[in-house]
Each structure stands twice: as structure tokens, then as C-alpha cells.
Short mmCIF file of C-alpha atoms and ligand atoms in Angstrom, two decimals:
data_model
loop_
_atom_site.label_atom_id
_atom_site.label_comp_id
_atom_site.label_asym_id
_atom_site.label_seq_id
_atom_site.Cartn_x
_atom_site.Cartn_y
_atom_site.Cartn_z
CA MET A 1 -67.00 38.70 -2.58
CA SER A 2 -64.15 36.20 -2.58
CA ASN A 3 -64.15 33.96 0.45
CA ASN A 4 -60.40 33.56 0.42
CA PRO A 5 -58.99 36.10 2.90
CA TYR A 6 -55.52 35.67 1.40
CA SER A 7 -56.36 36.32 -2.25
CA TRP A 8 -55.27 39.97 -1.94
CA LEU A 9 -51.65 38.77 -1.58
CA GLU A 10 -51.46 37.67 -5.20
CA GLU A 11 -53.09 40.88 -6.44
CA SER A 12 -50.72 42.93 -4.37
CA LEU A 13 -47.70 41.10 -5.82
CA GLU A 14 -49.03 41.76 -9.34
CA THR A 15 -49.16 45.47 -8.57
CA ILE A 16 -45.56 45.31 -7.35
CA HIS A 17 -44.54 43.62 -10.61
CA ARG A 18 -46.35 46.19 -12.76
CA ALA A 19 -44.49 49.07 -11.07
CA ASP A 20 -41.11 47.35 -11.62
CA TRP A 21 -40.80 47.24 -7.83
CA TYR A 22 -40.58 43.46 -7.56
CA ARG A 23 -37.47 42.08 -5.83
CA SER A 24 -35.97 38.67 -5.15
CA VAL A 25 -32.76 37.26 -3.73
CA GLN A 26 -29.59 36.43 -5.68
CA THR A 27 -27.24 33.74 -4.43
CA ILE A 28 -23.60 34.51 -3.72
CA SER A 29 -21.35 31.51 -3.31
CA GLY A 30 -17.93 31.55 -1.69
CA GLY A 31 -16.47 34.28 0.45
CA SER A 32 -16.89 38.06 0.54
CA GLY A 33 -14.48 40.52 -1.02
CA ALA A 34 -13.82 42.74 -4.04
CA VAL A 35 -14.60 39.89 -6.45
CA ILE A 36 -17.47 37.53 -5.68
CA ASN A 37 -19.36 34.72 -7.33
CA LEU A 38 -22.92 35.90 -7.99
CA GLU A 39 -25.32 33.34 -9.47
CA GLU A 40 -22.42 31.33 -10.90
CA LYS A 41 -20.80 34.40 -12.44
CA GLU A 42 -17.66 36.15 -11.26
CA VAL A 43 -18.35 39.86 -10.72
CA ILE A 44 -16.55 42.83 -9.21
CA ASN A 45 -18.44 43.70 -6.06
CA PHE A 46 -19.65 47.31 -5.75
CA ALA A 47 -22.66 46.38 -3.62
CA SER A 48 -21.14 45.44 -0.27
CA ASN A 49 -21.26 47.25 3.08
CA ASP A 50 -18.00 45.54 4.04
CA TYR A 51 -16.11 48.83 3.56
CA LEU A 52 -12.82 47.69 5.07
CA GLY A 53 -12.92 44.12 3.75
CA LEU A 54 -13.01 42.75 7.30
CA ALA A 55 -15.81 40.20 6.77
CA GLY A 56 -13.25 37.93 5.09
CA ASP A 57 -10.31 38.77 7.38
CA ALA A 58 -8.51 35.73 8.83
CA ARG A 59 -8.25 37.34 12.29
CA LEU A 60 -12.02 37.77 12.57
CA LYS A 61 -12.55 34.18 11.45
CA ILE A 62 -10.11 32.83 14.04
CA ALA A 63 -11.66 34.96 16.79
CA ALA A 64 -15.11 33.61 15.87
CA ILE A 65 -13.93 29.98 15.72
CA ASN A 66 -12.14 30.26 19.07
CA ALA A 67 -15.25 31.77 20.66
CA ILE A 68 -17.36 28.90 19.35
CA GLN A 69 -14.87 26.34 20.67
CA GLU A 70 -14.82 27.94 24.07
CA LEU A 71 -18.40 29.16 24.50
CA GLY A 72 -20.56 27.27 21.99
CA THR A 73 -22.62 28.45 19.05
CA GLY A 74 -25.56 30.07 20.81
CA SER A 75 -25.64 32.50 23.71
CA THR A 76 -28.72 30.57 25.00
CA GLY A 77 -30.67 33.45 26.48
CA SER A 78 -31.18 37.14 26.86
CA ARG A 79 -28.42 39.28 28.36
CA LEU A 80 -30.26 39.64 31.68
CA LEU A 81 -30.72 35.88 32.06
CA THR A 82 -28.21 33.32 30.68
CA GLY A 83 -26.93 35.23 27.60
CA HIS A 84 -24.30 37.56 29.05
CA ARG A 85 -20.61 36.66 28.63
CA GLN A 86 -17.43 38.55 29.50
CA LEU A 87 -16.95 38.83 25.72
CA HIS A 88 -20.03 41.08 25.42
CA ARG A 89 -18.65 43.39 28.06
CA GLU A 90 -15.27 43.53 26.32
CA LEU A 91 -16.96 44.43 23.05
CA GLU A 92 -19.00 47.18 24.73
CA SER A 93 -15.87 48.63 26.33
CA ALA A 94 -14.04 48.54 22.99
CA ILE A 95 -16.91 50.37 21.25
CA ALA A 96 -17.06 53.00 24.03
CA SER A 97 -13.32 53.50 23.69
CA LEU A 98 -13.54 53.89 19.90
CA LYS A 99 -16.43 56.36 20.24
CA GLN A 100 -14.89 58.20 23.23
CA THR A 101 -18.06 57.72 25.26
CA GLU A 102 -18.50 56.53 28.85
CA ASP A 103 -20.20 53.29 27.85
CA ALA A 104 -21.93 51.33 25.10
CA ILE A 105 -24.58 48.61 24.87
CA VAL A 106 -24.57 45.89 22.22
CA PHE A 107 -27.83 44.76 20.60
CA SER A 108 -28.35 41.72 18.37
CA SER A 109 -28.67 43.93 15.27
CA GLY A 110 -28.61 47.58 14.29
CA TYR A 111 -32.29 47.43 13.48
CA LEU A 112 -33.05 46.20 17.00
CA ALA A 113 -30.79 48.90 18.46
CA ASN A 114 -32.82 51.61 16.73
CA ILE A 115 -36.31 50.34 17.45
CA GLY A 116 -35.46 49.49 21.06
CA THR A 117 -33.68 52.74 21.82
CA ILE A 118 -36.21 55.06 20.23
CA SER A 119 -39.16 53.34 21.87
CA ALA A 120 -37.39 53.44 25.24
CA LEU A 121 -36.61 57.16 25.02
CA VAL A 122 -39.93 58.62 23.90
CA GLY A 123 -43.64 57.82 24.13
CA LYS A 124 -47.13 59.20 23.61
CA ARG A 125 -46.49 62.62 25.11
CA ASP A 126 -43.34 63.20 23.08
CA LEU A 127 -42.22 64.45 19.67
CA ILE A 128 -39.84 62.89 17.14
CA LEU A 129 -38.39 64.99 14.33
CA SER A 130 -37.00 62.73 11.62
CA ASP A 131 -35.05 63.39 8.41
CA GLN A 132 -37.21 62.28 5.49
CA TYR A 133 -34.40 60.06 4.11
CA ASN A 134 -33.76 58.22 7.36
CA HIS A 135 -33.22 54.46 7.38
CA SER A 136 -36.22 52.16 7.81
CA SER A 137 -35.12 51.14 11.33
CA LEU A 138 -35.25 54.77 12.52
CA LYS A 139 -38.64 55.31 10.90
CA ASN A 140 -40.14 52.12 12.28
CA GLY A 141 -38.62 52.76 15.70
CA ALA A 142 -40.30 56.15 15.66
CA VAL A 143 -43.69 54.62 14.81
CA MET A 144 -43.26 51.91 17.47
CA SER A 145 -42.52 54.48 20.16
CA GLY A 146 -46.02 55.94 19.90
CA ALA A 147 -44.60 59.48 19.85
CA CYS A 148 -45.86 62.09 17.40
CA VAL A 149 -43.54 61.75 14.38
CA MET A 150 -42.86 64.62 11.97
CA ASP A 151 -40.48 64.34 9.04
CA TYR A 152 -38.33 67.30 8.08
CA PRO A 153 -37.02 67.85 4.54
CA HIS A 154 -33.68 66.13 3.95
CA ASN A 155 -30.83 67.89 5.80
CA ASP A 156 -32.90 71.11 6.05
CA VAL A 157 -31.81 72.69 9.33
CA GLU A 158 -34.02 75.76 8.83
CA ALA A 159 -37.11 73.60 8.44
CA LEU A 160 -36.10 71.58 11.51
CA LYS A 161 -35.78 74.79 13.51
CA ASN A 162 -39.19 76.01 12.35
CA GLN A 163 -40.80 72.75 13.40
CA LEU A 164 -39.18 73.10 16.82
CA ILE A 165 -40.37 76.70 17.15
CA GLN A 166 -43.93 75.69 16.30
CA GLN A 167 -44.15 72.31 18.02
CA ARG A 168 -41.65 71.92 20.83
CA GLN A 169 -43.76 73.45 23.59
CA ASN A 170 -46.65 71.06 22.88
CA TYR A 171 -44.66 68.00 23.91
CA ARG A 172 -42.85 66.65 26.98
CA ARG A 173 -39.63 65.29 25.41
CA CYS A 174 -38.28 65.74 21.91
CA LEU A 175 -35.93 63.43 19.98
CA ILE A 176 -34.29 64.37 16.68
CA ILE A 177 -33.22 61.32 14.65
CA THR A 178 -30.90 61.24 11.63
CA ASP A 179 -28.47 59.04 9.72
CA SER A 180 -24.91 60.43 9.86
CA VAL A 181 -24.14 59.02 6.39
CA PHE A 182 -27.37 58.60 4.43
CA SER A 183 -27.32 54.99 3.37
CA MET A 184 -28.97 55.31 -0.04
CA ASP A 185 -27.48 58.70 -1.01
CA GLY A 186 -24.03 58.87 0.55
CA ASP A 187 -24.26 62.45 1.84
CA LEU A 188 -23.77 63.50 5.48
CA CYS A 189 -26.11 65.18 7.94
CA PRO A 190 -25.23 68.69 9.22
CA LEU A 191 -24.60 67.33 12.72
CA PRO A 192 -22.99 70.38 14.40
CA GLU A 193 -25.94 72.57 13.39
CA ILE A 194 -28.46 69.91 14.44
CA LEU A 195 -26.79 69.63 17.86
CA ASP A 196 -26.82 73.42 18.31
CA ILE A 197 -30.53 73.62 17.54
CA ALA A 198 -31.25 70.61 19.75
CA GLU A 199 -29.54 72.33 22.67
CA GLU A 200 -31.48 75.51 22.08
CA PHE A 201 -34.79 73.59 22.14
CA ASN A 202 -33.97 71.12 24.93
CA SER A 203 -34.12 68.16 22.56
CA MET A 204 -32.26 64.86 22.39
CA VAL A 205 -30.41 63.74 19.24
CA LEU A 206 -29.90 60.17 18.02
CA VAL A 207 -27.46 59.76 15.14
CA ASP A 208 -27.23 56.51 13.16
CA GLU A 209 -23.59 55.73 12.33
CA ALA A 210 -24.26 52.49 10.38
CA HIS A 211 -22.24 53.74 7.39
CA GLY A 212 -19.92 56.03 9.36
CA THR A 213 -18.25 53.71 11.86
CA GLY A 214 -14.86 52.49 10.65
CA VAL A 215 -15.18 54.69 7.56
CA LEU A 216 -15.18 58.32 8.71
CA GLY A 217 -13.04 60.19 11.21
CA LYS A 218 -9.34 60.15 11.87
CA ASN A 219 -9.69 57.21 14.25
CA GLY A 220 -12.57 55.58 12.39
CA ALA A 221 -15.06 56.50 15.09
CA GLY A 222 -17.53 57.72 12.44
CA GLY A 223 -19.40 60.81 11.27
CA VAL A 224 -19.51 62.26 14.78
CA GLU A 225 -15.70 62.35 14.87
CA HIS A 226 -15.41 63.52 11.24
CA LEU A 227 -17.81 66.40 11.88
CA GLY A 228 -16.01 67.50 15.05
CA CYS A 229 -18.73 66.48 17.50
CA THR A 230 -16.82 63.99 19.67
CA GLY A 231 -17.68 64.52 23.33
CA ARG A 232 -20.89 66.46 22.67
CA GLN A 233 -23.97 65.12 24.36
CA LEU A 234 -25.86 62.83 21.98
CA ILE A 235 -26.94 59.25 21.38
CA GLN A 236 -24.77 57.38 18.88
CA MET A 237 -26.02 54.12 17.44
CA GLY A 238 -24.48 51.94 14.79
CA THR A 239 -24.15 48.46 13.42
CA LEU A 240 -21.48 45.78 13.67
CA SER A 241 -22.54 44.37 10.30
CA LYS A 242 -21.02 46.89 7.89
CA ALA A 243 -17.39 48.11 8.20
CA VAL A 244 -17.11 45.98 11.36
CA GLY A 245 -17.69 42.85 9.26
CA SER A 246 -19.78 40.92 11.79
CA LEU A 247 -23.36 41.16 13.06
CA GLY A 248 -25.03 43.18 15.80
CA GLY A 249 -25.79 46.77 16.72
CA TYR A 250 -24.85 49.17 19.49
CA VAL A 251 -25.66 52.42 21.24
CA ALA A 252 -22.81 54.49 22.68
CA GLY A 253 -23.29 57.35 25.13
CA ASN A 254 -22.98 58.25 28.77
CA ASN A 255 -23.38 55.80 31.69
CA THR A 256 -26.88 56.96 32.54
CA LEU A 257 -28.17 56.46 29.00
CA VAL A 258 -26.68 52.97 28.70
CA ASP A 259 -27.92 51.95 32.14
CA PHE A 260 -31.38 53.24 31.26
CA LEU A 261 -31.43 51.25 28.00
CA ARG A 262 -30.43 48.06 29.84
CA ASN A 263 -33.56 48.57 31.91
CA ARG A 264 -36.00 49.85 29.30
CA ALA A 265 -35.11 48.82 25.71
CA PRO A 266 -37.46 45.91 24.90
CA SER A 267 -35.41 44.72 21.90
CA TRP A 268 -32.41 44.30 24.21
CA ILE A 269 -34.20 42.84 27.23
CA TYR A 270 -36.44 40.34 25.40
CA THR A 271 -34.14 39.00 22.69
CA THR A 272 -31.30 36.50 22.74
CA ALA A 273 -27.83 37.95 23.25
CA LEU A 274 -25.49 38.21 20.28
CA SER A 275 -23.80 34.86 19.59
CA PRO A 276 -20.23 34.27 20.86
CA ALA A 277 -18.91 34.05 17.27
CA ASP A 278 -20.44 37.37 16.16
CA THR A 279 -19.33 39.07 19.38
CA ALA A 280 -15.73 37.85 19.10
CA ALA A 281 -15.49 38.77 15.40
CA ALA A 282 -16.80 42.27 16.12
CA LEU A 283 -14.33 42.72 18.98
CA ALA A 284 -11.43 41.67 16.74
CA ALA A 285 -12.66 44.11 14.06
CA ILE A 286 -12.87 47.07 16.45
CA GLU A 287 -9.24 46.47 17.42
CA ILE A 288 -8.25 46.37 13.72
CA ILE A 289 -10.17 49.59 13.04
CA LYS A 290 -8.22 51.24 15.88
CA ASN A 291 -4.81 49.86 14.91
CA GLU A 292 -4.84 49.81 11.10
CA PRO A 293 -5.78 53.25 9.78
CA GLN A 294 -4.17 52.25 6.45
CA ARG A 295 -7.37 50.36 5.56
CA ARG A 296 -9.44 53.50 5.93
CA ILE A 297 -6.83 55.51 4.03
CA GLN A 298 -6.95 53.01 1.16
CA LEU A 299 -10.75 53.14 1.11
CA TRP A 300 -10.67 56.93 0.71
CA LYS A 301 -7.99 56.68 -1.99
CA ASN A 302 -10.37 54.40 -3.88
CA VAL A 303 -13.23 56.88 -3.47
CA GLU A 304 -11.03 59.68 -4.84
CA TYR A 305 -9.86 57.54 -7.74
CA LEU A 306 -13.42 56.68 -8.81
CA GLN A 307 -14.50 60.32 -8.54
CA GLU A 308 -11.50 61.41 -10.59
CA LEU A 309 -12.20 58.85 -13.34
CA ILE A 310 -15.89 59.80 -13.46
CA GLN A 311 -15.05 63.49 -13.81
CA LYS A 312 -12.59 62.73 -16.60
CA HIS A 313 -14.50 60.11 -18.60
CA LEU A 314 -18.15 60.45 -17.64
CA PRO A 315 -18.78 64.18 -17.10
CA ASN A 316 -22.45 63.84 -18.09
CA LEU A 317 -23.32 61.20 -15.54
CA LYS A 318 -25.71 62.50 -12.88
CA ILE A 319 -24.04 61.59 -9.57
CA LEU A 320 -25.90 62.41 -6.34
CA PRO A 321 -23.91 64.58 -3.88
CA SER A 322 -21.73 62.28 -1.74
CA GLU A 323 -19.15 62.60 1.02
CA SER A 324 -18.74 58.88 1.63
CA PRO A 325 -17.83 55.62 -0.15
CA ILE A 326 -21.46 55.47 -1.36
CA LEU A 327 -21.90 56.94 -4.86
CA CYS A 328 -25.27 56.94 -6.61
CA ILE A 329 -26.05 57.42 -10.29
CA HIS A 330 -29.44 59.03 -10.74
CA LEU A 331 -31.79 57.41 -13.28
CA VAL A 332 -35.18 58.63 -14.40
CA SER A 333 -37.24 55.46 -13.96
CA ALA A 334 -37.18 52.18 -12.07
CA SER A 335 -37.02 50.27 -15.36
CA ASP A 336 -34.00 52.34 -16.54
CA ALA A 337 -32.24 51.54 -13.28
CA LEU A 338 -33.06 47.86 -13.64
CA ASN A 339 -31.73 47.82 -17.21
CA VAL A 340 -28.48 49.51 -16.25
CA GLY A 341 -28.07 47.13 -13.32
CA LYS A 342 -28.63 44.17 -15.64
CA TYR A 343 -26.18 45.52 -18.22
CA LEU A 344 -23.51 46.06 -15.57
CA LYS A 345 -23.99 42.54 -14.29
CA GLU A 346 -23.46 41.15 -17.77
CA ALA A 347 -20.30 43.24 -17.96
CA GLY A 348 -19.08 41.61 -14.74
CA ILE A 349 -19.97 44.46 -12.36
CA PHE A 350 -22.32 44.11 -9.39
CA ALA A 351 -23.84 47.53 -8.66
CA PRO A 352 -27.53 47.16 -7.94
CA ALA A 353 -30.53 49.25 -8.92
CA ILE A 354 -32.17 50.84 -5.88
CA ARG A 355 -35.78 51.76 -6.54
CA PRO A 356 -38.86 53.08 -4.79
CA PRO A 357 -40.17 52.43 -2.21
CA THR A 358 -36.65 52.13 -0.71
CA VAL A 359 -35.76 55.57 -2.16
CA PRO A 360 -37.84 58.35 -3.72
CA THR A 361 -35.98 58.22 -7.07
CA SER A 362 -34.33 55.30 -8.86
CA ARG A 363 -30.58 54.96 -8.92
CA ILE A 364 -27.59 52.66 -9.30
CA ARG A 365 -25.80 52.48 -5.95
CA ILE A 366 -22.04 51.94 -5.91
CA THR A 367 -20.13 51.27 -2.69
CA LEU A 368 -16.34 51.20 -2.55
CA MET A 369 -14.19 49.02 -0.33
CA ALA A 370 -10.60 49.23 0.89
CA VAL A 371 -9.92 45.92 -0.87
CA HIS A 372 -10.84 47.19 -4.35
CA GLU A 373 -7.86 47.49 -6.68
CA ARG A 374 -7.43 50.25 -9.24
CA VAL A 375 -8.21 47.84 -12.07
CA HIS A 376 -11.59 47.03 -10.47
CA ILE A 377 -12.51 50.71 -10.43
CA GLU A 378 -11.26 51.16 -14.00
CA LYS A 379 -13.46 48.28 -15.16
CA LEU A 380 -16.48 49.88 -13.49
CA VAL A 381 -15.88 53.19 -15.27
CA GLU A 382 -15.33 51.39 -18.58
CA ALA A 383 -18.63 49.51 -18.21
CA LEU A 384 -20.47 52.73 -17.35
CA HIS A 385 -18.86 54.41 -20.34
CA ASN A 386 -20.15 51.68 -22.68
CA ILE A 387 -23.80 52.11 -21.69
C1 PLP B 401 -27.96 48.65 7.85
C2 PLP B 401 -28.52 49.80 8.61
C3 PLP B 401 -29.15 49.62 9.84
C4 PLP B 401 -29.46 48.26 10.40
O1 PLP B 401 -28.34 47.59 10.84
P1 PLP B 401 -28.35 46.00 10.91
O2 PLP B 401 -27.27 45.68 11.86
O3 PLP B 401 -28.09 45.51 9.52
O4 PLP B 401 -29.70 45.58 11.41
C5 PLP B 401 -29.56 50.74 10.53
N1 PLP B 401 -29.38 51.98 10.03
C6 PLP B 401 -28.80 52.19 8.83
C7 PLP B 401 -28.63 53.58 8.34
C8 PLP B 401 -28.37 51.10 8.07
O5 PLP B 401 -27.81 51.32 6.88
#
């Protein structure tokens, strides 16, 4: 027996390599946007979550710089001790107003919002029903909570109902968790049906709007608005790091929920408050999302244009069902996906391969932004055509 307790690390990495699951970072220099500099090469960016192009917006930068000048770089403590500023409260009010909820609470990231909220809401005597394609932060939040966790097949409302019929009475509380836009597929959850079933079985619902906020809905409030569920009782979480162009996470809901989370969510109570710069940038972005619907309209025009070009020029491409700016091309193996990703990069297109264990099947994931021009989308289709 080896007497090095760490030797398994190397063996484990070798296994990851053999499966073509190995991953490493790539350096981007310069700013964000439709065209970026990736490892010294200029590429058109189809890999960003910056759907509205706000991460490079001058108004967010100025808001962040002013906040640093006035308040400093760090928030110096948790929200309940020295970390709370008026700016945090303004951001929470702006989010609540966008979401049409009574209140909101800002966390230091979306991941922390999910793990803190789920573990505050349910425990050992409770049940979590979770879509099988949910984001890692929902899944790990569920595990952390100590509740009994059962996955249901992706978007399968019948299966969800059957699980509730069989299991609900065995538990104290029940929480259903789902992405609104599935981050690695681009399809939407059947939220109205999920909420109906949840009501019938006295269950709570948490919906993750990471890829919905700023993107979906007439006012950019997200999937909840788009699917006609504004005002219904549920727990809406999201991130400030995607369409909002900053960093941080939030939960929006009624006063009681938010007050409860301020008292019980460990990843809010025991972590340092969001920095002044991130908070100010997010606040500026929420105002832009409210006041400039043309960005969202342009984003959706770009989605339509890409779909139109694919239908016309690449009818044999296997595209996963999508109702969002996330479009995925299905590929049989991880190595195929890697090869296509590599080829696209050489052709000046950044659209990464997404492989297991992140997703069950390998794919190339394309995300569109409001700041893409038609010629960018045409170049993508041309490169795909040449494969
Ligand atoms: C990105 C993401 C998160 C995490 O948000 P961060 O602010 O980046 O920590 C949570 N849920 C989903 C669905 C995401 O895509």
C-alpha cells in the first residue's frame, strides 16, 4: 500500500484525461463584448453570459468607480455587522421593483443565494423535488439542506405529480426547485403547471432565474414574467453576474420570506457583503434593464436571425429545443465536441464544448448577446457550415 495519502489525486486526474473530461482555463485579455481576445487570438464571442452587453457598459463602470471612491473597495464585513450600506438596500429595492415582489435580498453570488436559501427553507424532515437538469448550485444546496432529495425527469410535470402523490404525506415541508431557463440546454420549465401542482400539494417552489433576468419578459423581469406567473406565490432567485453584468445573487419574494432569510440563510449571514463596486454596477444595470427594452429586443432579433440562418443553411444540424438565447448543437461524443470547439476557435469563433459531467450528453453551446452584429452571426453559421 502506498504511504502517500495524496497519490490518488494524480490517478484521478489521469482518469479524467482518458475520458476527455479534462478542463483548464483560457485567458481572455481586454474587455468583454461581441469580439474578445482569447489566448492572443481575436474571436467572436458566443460563450458569454453577458446577454445585454452590460459588463462593458460605460455607465456601470462609472457607477462602480464612484462607489469605490466614496465607499472603498471592500465592504469590510457581513451585512449584519459592518457590511451593510444604503447602496445594498437600493439594489434590493430595485430588484423587488423589477420582479414585482414585496422585497428582495442580495447575496454575494448566485451560488451562495441558492445554497443559503434552500438550506434555510428545508431540513431533515422535509422533501426536495428537483429537475434532473438543475444547476449545480440548486443540487448542492439541496444536499446541504439535509432534506430528502428526489430528482424528477427533466420538465416532466406528470412524473413530478406522481412523486408528490406518493411522497408528500411522508414529509413536513416540500420544496420544488427548478431553473427557469435551463443553463446548458436553453429550454424553459413549465412554471404555470409546476405552480398549480405545488399549490395542490402544499409545496413551495424556488425558481432559478439566472438566465432569465434581463432576457425574458416584457419588462425583463425573467421567465416568471414571460410565463405569466408574476404575482403568484413563489421564491425567485437569480444572479447579478449574467445579463446584469456585475456580480452577486438575489432572492425576491414577499416580506416574510426575505425577513426569514436575513435571519436564517447561513451564506448571507456569515459571508462578507457584496463590494460597493459590484453593488453599484448591478444597481445601474437594473435601471438600464428597466429603461432600455431595445437591448432585449435586439437580443431576440439576434436569436431569430441565427435560427433562421440555421434552418436555411444547416437543416441537418441537431439543435436541442430552445426558447432562449442559449442554443446547443448536439454531438455524439466528448471528443467530437472538443474537436468541433477547436475547429471553431481556429475559425475565429468562441463557442465551447460542454461535456459530461456538466451535462449528460456532449454539445457545443452558443449564447447570443444584444451586442452581436449580423455579420458575427453569419460568420458563425459559415464556420459551422464548413465543418
Ligand atoms: C450561473 C448560475 C448560477 C450561479 O450564479 P453565480 O452568481 O455565478 O454564482 C446559479 N444558477 C444558474 C442556473 C446559473 O446558470
